[in-house]
PDB file of C-alpha atoms in Angstrom:
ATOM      1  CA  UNK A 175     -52.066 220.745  -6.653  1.00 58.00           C
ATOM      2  CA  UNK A 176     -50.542 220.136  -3.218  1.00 65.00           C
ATOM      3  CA  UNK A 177     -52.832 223.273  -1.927  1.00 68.00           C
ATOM      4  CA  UNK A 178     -55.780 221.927  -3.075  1.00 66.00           C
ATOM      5  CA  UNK A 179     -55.378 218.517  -1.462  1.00 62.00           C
ATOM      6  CA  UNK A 180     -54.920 220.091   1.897  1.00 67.00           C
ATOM      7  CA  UNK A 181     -58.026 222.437   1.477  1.00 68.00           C
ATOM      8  CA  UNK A 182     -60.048 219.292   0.877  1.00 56.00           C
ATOM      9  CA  UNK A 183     -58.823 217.901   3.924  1.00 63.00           C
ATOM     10  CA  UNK A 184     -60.216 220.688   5.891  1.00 68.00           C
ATOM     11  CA  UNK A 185     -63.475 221.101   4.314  1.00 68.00           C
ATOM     12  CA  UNK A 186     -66.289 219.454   6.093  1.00 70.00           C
ATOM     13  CA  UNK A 187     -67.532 216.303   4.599  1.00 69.00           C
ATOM     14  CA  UNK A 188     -68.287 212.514   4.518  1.00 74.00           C
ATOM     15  CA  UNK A 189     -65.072 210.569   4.453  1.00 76.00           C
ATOM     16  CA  UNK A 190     -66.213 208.574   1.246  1.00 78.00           C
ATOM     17  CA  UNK A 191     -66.295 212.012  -0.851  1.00 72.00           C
ATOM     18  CA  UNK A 192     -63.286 213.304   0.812  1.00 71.00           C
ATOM     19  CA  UNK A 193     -61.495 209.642  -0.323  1.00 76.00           C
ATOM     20  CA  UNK A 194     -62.669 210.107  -4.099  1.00 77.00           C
ATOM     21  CA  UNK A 195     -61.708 213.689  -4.195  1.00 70.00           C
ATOM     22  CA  UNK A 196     -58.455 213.926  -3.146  1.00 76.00           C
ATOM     23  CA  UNK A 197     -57.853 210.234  -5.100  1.00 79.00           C
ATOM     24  CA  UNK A 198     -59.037 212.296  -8.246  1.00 78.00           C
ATOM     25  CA  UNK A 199     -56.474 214.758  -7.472  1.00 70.00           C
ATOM     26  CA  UNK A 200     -53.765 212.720  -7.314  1.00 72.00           C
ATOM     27  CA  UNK A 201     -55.012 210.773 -10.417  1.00 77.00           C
ATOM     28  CA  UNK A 202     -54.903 214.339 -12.441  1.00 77.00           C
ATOM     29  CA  UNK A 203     -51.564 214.926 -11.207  1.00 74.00           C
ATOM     30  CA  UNK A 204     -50.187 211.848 -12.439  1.00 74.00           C
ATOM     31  CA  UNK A 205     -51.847 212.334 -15.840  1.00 74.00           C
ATOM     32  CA  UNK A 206     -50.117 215.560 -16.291  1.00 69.00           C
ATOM     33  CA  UNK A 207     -46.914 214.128 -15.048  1.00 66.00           C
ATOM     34  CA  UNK A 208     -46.729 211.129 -17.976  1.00 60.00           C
ATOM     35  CA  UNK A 209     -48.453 213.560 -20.447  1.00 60.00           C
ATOM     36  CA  UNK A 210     -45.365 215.710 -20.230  1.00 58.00           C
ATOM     37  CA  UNK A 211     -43.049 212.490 -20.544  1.00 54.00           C
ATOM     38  CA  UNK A 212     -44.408 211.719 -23.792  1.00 54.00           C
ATOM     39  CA  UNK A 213     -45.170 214.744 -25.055  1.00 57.00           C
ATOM     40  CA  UNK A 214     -41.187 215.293 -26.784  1.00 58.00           C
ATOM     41  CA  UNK A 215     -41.292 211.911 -27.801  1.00 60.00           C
ATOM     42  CA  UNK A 216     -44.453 212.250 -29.421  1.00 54.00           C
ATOM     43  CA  UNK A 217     -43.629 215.728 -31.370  1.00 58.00           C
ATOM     44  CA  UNK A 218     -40.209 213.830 -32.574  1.00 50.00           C
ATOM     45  CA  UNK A 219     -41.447 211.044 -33.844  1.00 52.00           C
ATOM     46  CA  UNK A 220     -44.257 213.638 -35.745  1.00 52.00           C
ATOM     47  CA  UNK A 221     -41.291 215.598 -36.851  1.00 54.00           C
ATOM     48  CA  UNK A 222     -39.545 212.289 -38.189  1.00 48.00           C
ATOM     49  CA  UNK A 223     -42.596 211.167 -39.929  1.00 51.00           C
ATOM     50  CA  UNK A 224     -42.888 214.269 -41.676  1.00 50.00           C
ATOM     51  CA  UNK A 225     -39.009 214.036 -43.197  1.00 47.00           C
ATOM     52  CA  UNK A 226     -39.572 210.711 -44.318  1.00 51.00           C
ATOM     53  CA  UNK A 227     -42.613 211.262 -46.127  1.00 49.00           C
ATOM     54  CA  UNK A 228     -41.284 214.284 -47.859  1.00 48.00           C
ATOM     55  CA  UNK A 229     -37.967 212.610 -48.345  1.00 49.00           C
ATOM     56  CA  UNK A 230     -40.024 209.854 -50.404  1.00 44.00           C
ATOM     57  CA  UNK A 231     -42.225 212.442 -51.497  1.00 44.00           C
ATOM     58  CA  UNK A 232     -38.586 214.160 -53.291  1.00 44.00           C
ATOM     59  CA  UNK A 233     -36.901 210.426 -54.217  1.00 44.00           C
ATOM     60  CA  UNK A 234     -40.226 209.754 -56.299  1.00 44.00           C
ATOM     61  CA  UNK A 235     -40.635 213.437 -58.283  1.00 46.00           C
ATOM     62  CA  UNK A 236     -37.024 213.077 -59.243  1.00 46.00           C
ATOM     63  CA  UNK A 237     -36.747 209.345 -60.084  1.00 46.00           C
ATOM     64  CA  UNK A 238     -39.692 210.335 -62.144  1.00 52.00           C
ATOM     65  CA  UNK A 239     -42.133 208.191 -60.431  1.00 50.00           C
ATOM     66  CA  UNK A 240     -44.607 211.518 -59.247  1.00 61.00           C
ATOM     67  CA  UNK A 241     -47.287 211.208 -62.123  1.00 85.00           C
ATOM     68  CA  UNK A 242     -50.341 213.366 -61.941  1.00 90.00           C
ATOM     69  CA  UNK A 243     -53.366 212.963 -59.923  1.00 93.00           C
ATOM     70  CA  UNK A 244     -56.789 214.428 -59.896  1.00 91.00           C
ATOM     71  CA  UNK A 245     -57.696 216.863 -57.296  1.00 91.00           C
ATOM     72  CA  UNK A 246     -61.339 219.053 -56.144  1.00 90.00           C
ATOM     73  CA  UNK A 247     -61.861 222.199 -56.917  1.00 89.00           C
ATOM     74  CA  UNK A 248     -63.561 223.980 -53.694  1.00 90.00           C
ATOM     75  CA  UNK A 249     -65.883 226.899 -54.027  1.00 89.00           C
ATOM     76  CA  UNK A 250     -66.030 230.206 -51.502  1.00 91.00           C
ATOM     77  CA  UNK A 251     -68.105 227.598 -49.258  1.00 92.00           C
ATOM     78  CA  UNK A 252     -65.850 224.754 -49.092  1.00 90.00           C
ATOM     79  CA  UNK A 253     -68.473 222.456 -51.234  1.00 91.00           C
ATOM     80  CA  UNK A 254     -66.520 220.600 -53.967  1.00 88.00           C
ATOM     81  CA  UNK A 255     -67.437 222.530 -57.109  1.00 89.00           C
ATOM     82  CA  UNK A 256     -64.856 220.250 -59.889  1.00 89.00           C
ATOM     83  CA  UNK A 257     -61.908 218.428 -60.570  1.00 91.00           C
ATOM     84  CA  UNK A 258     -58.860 219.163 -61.625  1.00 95.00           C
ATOM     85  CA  UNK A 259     -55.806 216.575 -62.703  1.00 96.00           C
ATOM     86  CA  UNK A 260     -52.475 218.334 -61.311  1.00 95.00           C
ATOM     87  CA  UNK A 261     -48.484 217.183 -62.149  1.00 95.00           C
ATOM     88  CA  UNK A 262     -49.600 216.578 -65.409  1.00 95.00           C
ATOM     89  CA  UNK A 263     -46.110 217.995 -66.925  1.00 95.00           C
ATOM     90  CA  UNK A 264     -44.514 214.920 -68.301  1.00 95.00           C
ATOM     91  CA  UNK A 265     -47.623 213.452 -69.811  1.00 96.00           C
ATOM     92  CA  UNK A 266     -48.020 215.937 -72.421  1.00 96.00           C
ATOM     93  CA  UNK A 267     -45.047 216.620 -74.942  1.00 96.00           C
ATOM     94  CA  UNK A 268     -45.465 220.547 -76.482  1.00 97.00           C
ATOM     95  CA  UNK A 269     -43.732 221.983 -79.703  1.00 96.00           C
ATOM     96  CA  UNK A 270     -44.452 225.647 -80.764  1.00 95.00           C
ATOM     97  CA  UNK A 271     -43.747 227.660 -83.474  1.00 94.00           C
ATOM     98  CA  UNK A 272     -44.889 231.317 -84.985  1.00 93.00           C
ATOM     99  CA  UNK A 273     -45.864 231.760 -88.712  1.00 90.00           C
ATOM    100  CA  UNK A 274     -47.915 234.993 -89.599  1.00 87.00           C
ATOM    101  CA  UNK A 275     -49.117 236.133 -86.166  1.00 86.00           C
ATOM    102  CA  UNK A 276     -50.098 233.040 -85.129  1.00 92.00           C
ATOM    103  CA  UNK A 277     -48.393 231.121 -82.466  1.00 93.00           C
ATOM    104  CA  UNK A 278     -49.298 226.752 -83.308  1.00 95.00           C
ATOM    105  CA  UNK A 279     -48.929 224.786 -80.474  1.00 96.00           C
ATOM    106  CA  UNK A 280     -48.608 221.464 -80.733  1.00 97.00           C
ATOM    107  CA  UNK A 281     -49.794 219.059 -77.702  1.00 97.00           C
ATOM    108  CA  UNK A 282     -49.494 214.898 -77.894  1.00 96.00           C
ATOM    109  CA  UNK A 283     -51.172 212.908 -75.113  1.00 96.00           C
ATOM    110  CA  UNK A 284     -48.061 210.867 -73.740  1.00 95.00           C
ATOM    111  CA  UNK A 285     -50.480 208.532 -72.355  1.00 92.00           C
ATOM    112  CA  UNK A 286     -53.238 208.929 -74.304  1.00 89.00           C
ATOM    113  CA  UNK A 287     -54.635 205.163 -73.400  1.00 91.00           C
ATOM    114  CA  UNK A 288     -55.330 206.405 -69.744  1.00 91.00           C
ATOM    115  CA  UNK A 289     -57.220 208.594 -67.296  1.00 88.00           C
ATOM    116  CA  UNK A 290     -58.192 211.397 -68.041  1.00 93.00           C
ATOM    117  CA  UNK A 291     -56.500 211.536 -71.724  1.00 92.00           C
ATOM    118  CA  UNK A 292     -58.958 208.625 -72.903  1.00 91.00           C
ATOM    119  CA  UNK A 293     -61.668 210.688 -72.259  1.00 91.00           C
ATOM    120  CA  UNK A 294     -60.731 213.816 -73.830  1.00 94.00           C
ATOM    121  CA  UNK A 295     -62.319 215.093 -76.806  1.00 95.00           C
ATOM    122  CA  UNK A 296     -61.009 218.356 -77.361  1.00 96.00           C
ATOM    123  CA  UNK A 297     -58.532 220.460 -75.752  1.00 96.00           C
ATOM    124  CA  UNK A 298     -57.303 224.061 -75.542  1.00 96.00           C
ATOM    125  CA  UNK A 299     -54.848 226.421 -73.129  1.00 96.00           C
ATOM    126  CA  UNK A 300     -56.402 227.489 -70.414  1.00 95.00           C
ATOM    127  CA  UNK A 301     -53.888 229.783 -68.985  1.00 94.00           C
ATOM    128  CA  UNK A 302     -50.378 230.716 -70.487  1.00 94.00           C
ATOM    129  CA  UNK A 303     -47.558 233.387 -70.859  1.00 95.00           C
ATOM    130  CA  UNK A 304     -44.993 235.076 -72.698  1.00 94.00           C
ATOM    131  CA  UNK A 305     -41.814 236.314 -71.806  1.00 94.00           C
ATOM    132  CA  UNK A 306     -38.968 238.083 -73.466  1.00 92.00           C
ATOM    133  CA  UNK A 307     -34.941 237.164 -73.515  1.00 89.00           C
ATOM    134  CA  UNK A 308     -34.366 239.332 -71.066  1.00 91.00           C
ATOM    135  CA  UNK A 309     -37.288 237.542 -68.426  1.00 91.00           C
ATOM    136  CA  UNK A 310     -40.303 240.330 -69.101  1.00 93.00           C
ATOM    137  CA  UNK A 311     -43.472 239.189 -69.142  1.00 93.00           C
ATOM    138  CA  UNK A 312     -45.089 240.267 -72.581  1.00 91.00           C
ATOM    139  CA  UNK A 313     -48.511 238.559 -72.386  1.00 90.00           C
ATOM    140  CA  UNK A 314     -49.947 236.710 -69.409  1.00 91.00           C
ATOM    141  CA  UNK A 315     -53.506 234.870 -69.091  1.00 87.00           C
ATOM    142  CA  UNK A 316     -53.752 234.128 -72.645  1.00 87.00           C
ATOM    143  CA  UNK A 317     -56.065 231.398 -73.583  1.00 89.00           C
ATOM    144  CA  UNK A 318     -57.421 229.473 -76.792  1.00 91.00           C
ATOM    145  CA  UNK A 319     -60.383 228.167 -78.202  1.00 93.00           C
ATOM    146  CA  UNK A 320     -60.337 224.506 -77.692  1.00 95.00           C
ATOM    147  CA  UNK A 321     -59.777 222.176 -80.221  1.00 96.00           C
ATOM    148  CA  UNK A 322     -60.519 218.534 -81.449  1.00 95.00           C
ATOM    149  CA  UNK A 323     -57.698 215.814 -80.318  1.00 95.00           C
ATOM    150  CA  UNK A 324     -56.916 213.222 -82.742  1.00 95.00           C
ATOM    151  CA  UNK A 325     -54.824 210.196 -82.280  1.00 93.00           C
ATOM    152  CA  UNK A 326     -53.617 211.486 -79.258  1.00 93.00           C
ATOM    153  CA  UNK A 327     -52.891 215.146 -80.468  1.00 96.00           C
ATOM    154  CA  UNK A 328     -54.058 218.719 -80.306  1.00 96.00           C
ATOM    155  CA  UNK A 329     -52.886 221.689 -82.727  1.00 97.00           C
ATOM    156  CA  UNK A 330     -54.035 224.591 -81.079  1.00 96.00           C
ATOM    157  CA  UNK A 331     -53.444 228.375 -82.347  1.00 94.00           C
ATOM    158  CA  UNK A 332     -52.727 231.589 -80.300  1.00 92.00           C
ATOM    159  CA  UNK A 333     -52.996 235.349 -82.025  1.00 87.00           C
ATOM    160  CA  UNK A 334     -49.732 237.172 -81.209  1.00 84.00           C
ATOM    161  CA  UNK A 335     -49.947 240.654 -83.485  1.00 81.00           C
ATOM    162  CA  UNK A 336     -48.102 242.181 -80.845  1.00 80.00           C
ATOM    163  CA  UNK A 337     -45.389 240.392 -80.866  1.00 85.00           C
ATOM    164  CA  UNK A 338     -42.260 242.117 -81.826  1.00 88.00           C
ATOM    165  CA  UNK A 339     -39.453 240.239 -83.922  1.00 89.00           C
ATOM    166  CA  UNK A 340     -36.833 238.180 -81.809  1.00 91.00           C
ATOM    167  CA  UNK A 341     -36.795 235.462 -78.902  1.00 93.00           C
ATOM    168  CA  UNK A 342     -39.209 234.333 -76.778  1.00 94.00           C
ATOM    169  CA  UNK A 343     -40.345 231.534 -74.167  1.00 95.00           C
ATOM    170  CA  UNK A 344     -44.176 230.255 -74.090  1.00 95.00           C
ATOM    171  CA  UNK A 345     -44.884 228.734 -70.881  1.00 96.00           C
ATOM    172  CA  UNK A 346     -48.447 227.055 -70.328  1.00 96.00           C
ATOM    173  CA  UNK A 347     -49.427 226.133 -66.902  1.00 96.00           C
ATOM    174  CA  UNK A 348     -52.834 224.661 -67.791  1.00 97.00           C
ATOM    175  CA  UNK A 349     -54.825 223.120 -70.385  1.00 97.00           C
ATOM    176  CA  UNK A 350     -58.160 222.563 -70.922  1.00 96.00           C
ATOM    177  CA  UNK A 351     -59.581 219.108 -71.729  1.00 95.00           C
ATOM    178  CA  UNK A 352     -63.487 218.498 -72.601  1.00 93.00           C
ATOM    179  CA  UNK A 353     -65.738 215.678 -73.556  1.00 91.00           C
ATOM    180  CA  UNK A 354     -69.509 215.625 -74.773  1.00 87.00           C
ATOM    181  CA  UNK A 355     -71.724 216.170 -71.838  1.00 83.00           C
ATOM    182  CA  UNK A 356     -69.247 216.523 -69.388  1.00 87.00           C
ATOM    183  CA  UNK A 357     -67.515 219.830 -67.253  1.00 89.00           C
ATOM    184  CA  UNK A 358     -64.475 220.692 -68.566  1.00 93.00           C
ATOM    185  CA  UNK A 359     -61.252 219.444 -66.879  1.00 95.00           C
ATOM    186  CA  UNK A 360     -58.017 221.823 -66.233  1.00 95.00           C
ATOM    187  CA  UNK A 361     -54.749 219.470 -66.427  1.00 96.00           C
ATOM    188  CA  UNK A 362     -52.133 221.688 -65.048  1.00 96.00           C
ATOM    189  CA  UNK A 363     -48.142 221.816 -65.564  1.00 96.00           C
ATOM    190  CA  UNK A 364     -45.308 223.263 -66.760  1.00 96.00           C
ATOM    191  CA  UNK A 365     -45.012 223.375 -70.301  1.00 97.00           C
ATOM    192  CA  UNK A 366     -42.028 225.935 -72.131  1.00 96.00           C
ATOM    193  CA  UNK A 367     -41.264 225.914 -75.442  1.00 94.00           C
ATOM    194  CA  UNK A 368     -39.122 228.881 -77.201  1.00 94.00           C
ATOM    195  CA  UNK A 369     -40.693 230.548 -80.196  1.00 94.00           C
ATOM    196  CA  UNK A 370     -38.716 233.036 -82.886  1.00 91.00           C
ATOM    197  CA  UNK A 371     -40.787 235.792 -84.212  1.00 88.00           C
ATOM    198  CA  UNK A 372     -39.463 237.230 -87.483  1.00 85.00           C
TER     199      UNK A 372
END
């Protein structure tokens, strides 16, 4: 920066241009200078704000607190294309159980007087698995028809011919909630339950 104010020096030119050139200069100078004072102030205090936030972030999910929240679904062009209501885990309370190739799963609405359960008229998996005592998947991406929810409450049926006899875990990640003239909603989670097939 130092070369460049003596090279305007020398260039010839009215004194009132040289004066606002060389002031700019200096001004620049001294910009950099406090920018680079504040700068590892600035990226701590970012990096602070970050482990706070995800501290609270962890003090809520395991004090229970972390319910679940609706999100957009974006299509290949970024325009919002649905919704979808995500952390949904402890708001839905699954039993399963296996009786002549059929797997019934049983889903009650935990909180069936709010959003979006109050809305729901039927409901169905969207998108679960099943896995073996030894941690193989056996089926994955197995879905059901969707069914009507009563008082809260959804009985929903999965085929499982191939199924041999012995242990097994069902884990659903989504469901799929519906109501007349409306898109259908996926609620996703965690849901396991262990089955026996005989």
């Amino acid at each position: 920066m130092e070369k460049e104010i003596k090279s305007l020096r020398k260039i010839e030119m009215p004194e009132e241009m040289k004066k606002r050139l060389i002031e700019k200069c200096y001004n620049e100078r001294q910009e950099k200078t406090v920018k680079k004072l504040y700068r590892k102030p600035a990226i701590l205090a970012a990096t602070l704000a970050v482990v706070i936030c995800l501290g609270a972030v962890t003090a809520f999910a395991s004090s229970g607190k972390l319910e679940g929240f609706f999100g957009d679904v974006f299509g290949w062009n970024g325009a919002v294309v649905g919704t979808v209501y995500e952390n949904a885990t402890d708001e839905i309370a699954v039993e399963a159980e296996v009786k002549d190739s059929v797997i019934t799963v049983k889903a009650v609405l935990l909180q069936k007087e709010e959003a979006p359960y109050l809305y729901l008229d039927v409901l169905g998996i969207g998108s679960c698995k099943i896995i073996d005592s030894e941690g193989e998947i056996i089926l994955e991406g197995v879905s059901s028809r969707k069914v009507e929810v009563k008082d809260g409450k959804a009985v929903v049926e999965l085929a499982c011919e191939e199924l041999l006899p012995g242990e097994y875990s069902l884990v659903i990640d989504e469901f799929i909630g519906g109501a007349k003239a409306e898109q259908d909603l996926a609620i996703k989670g965690v849901w396991e339950c262990t089955i026996s097939v005989k």
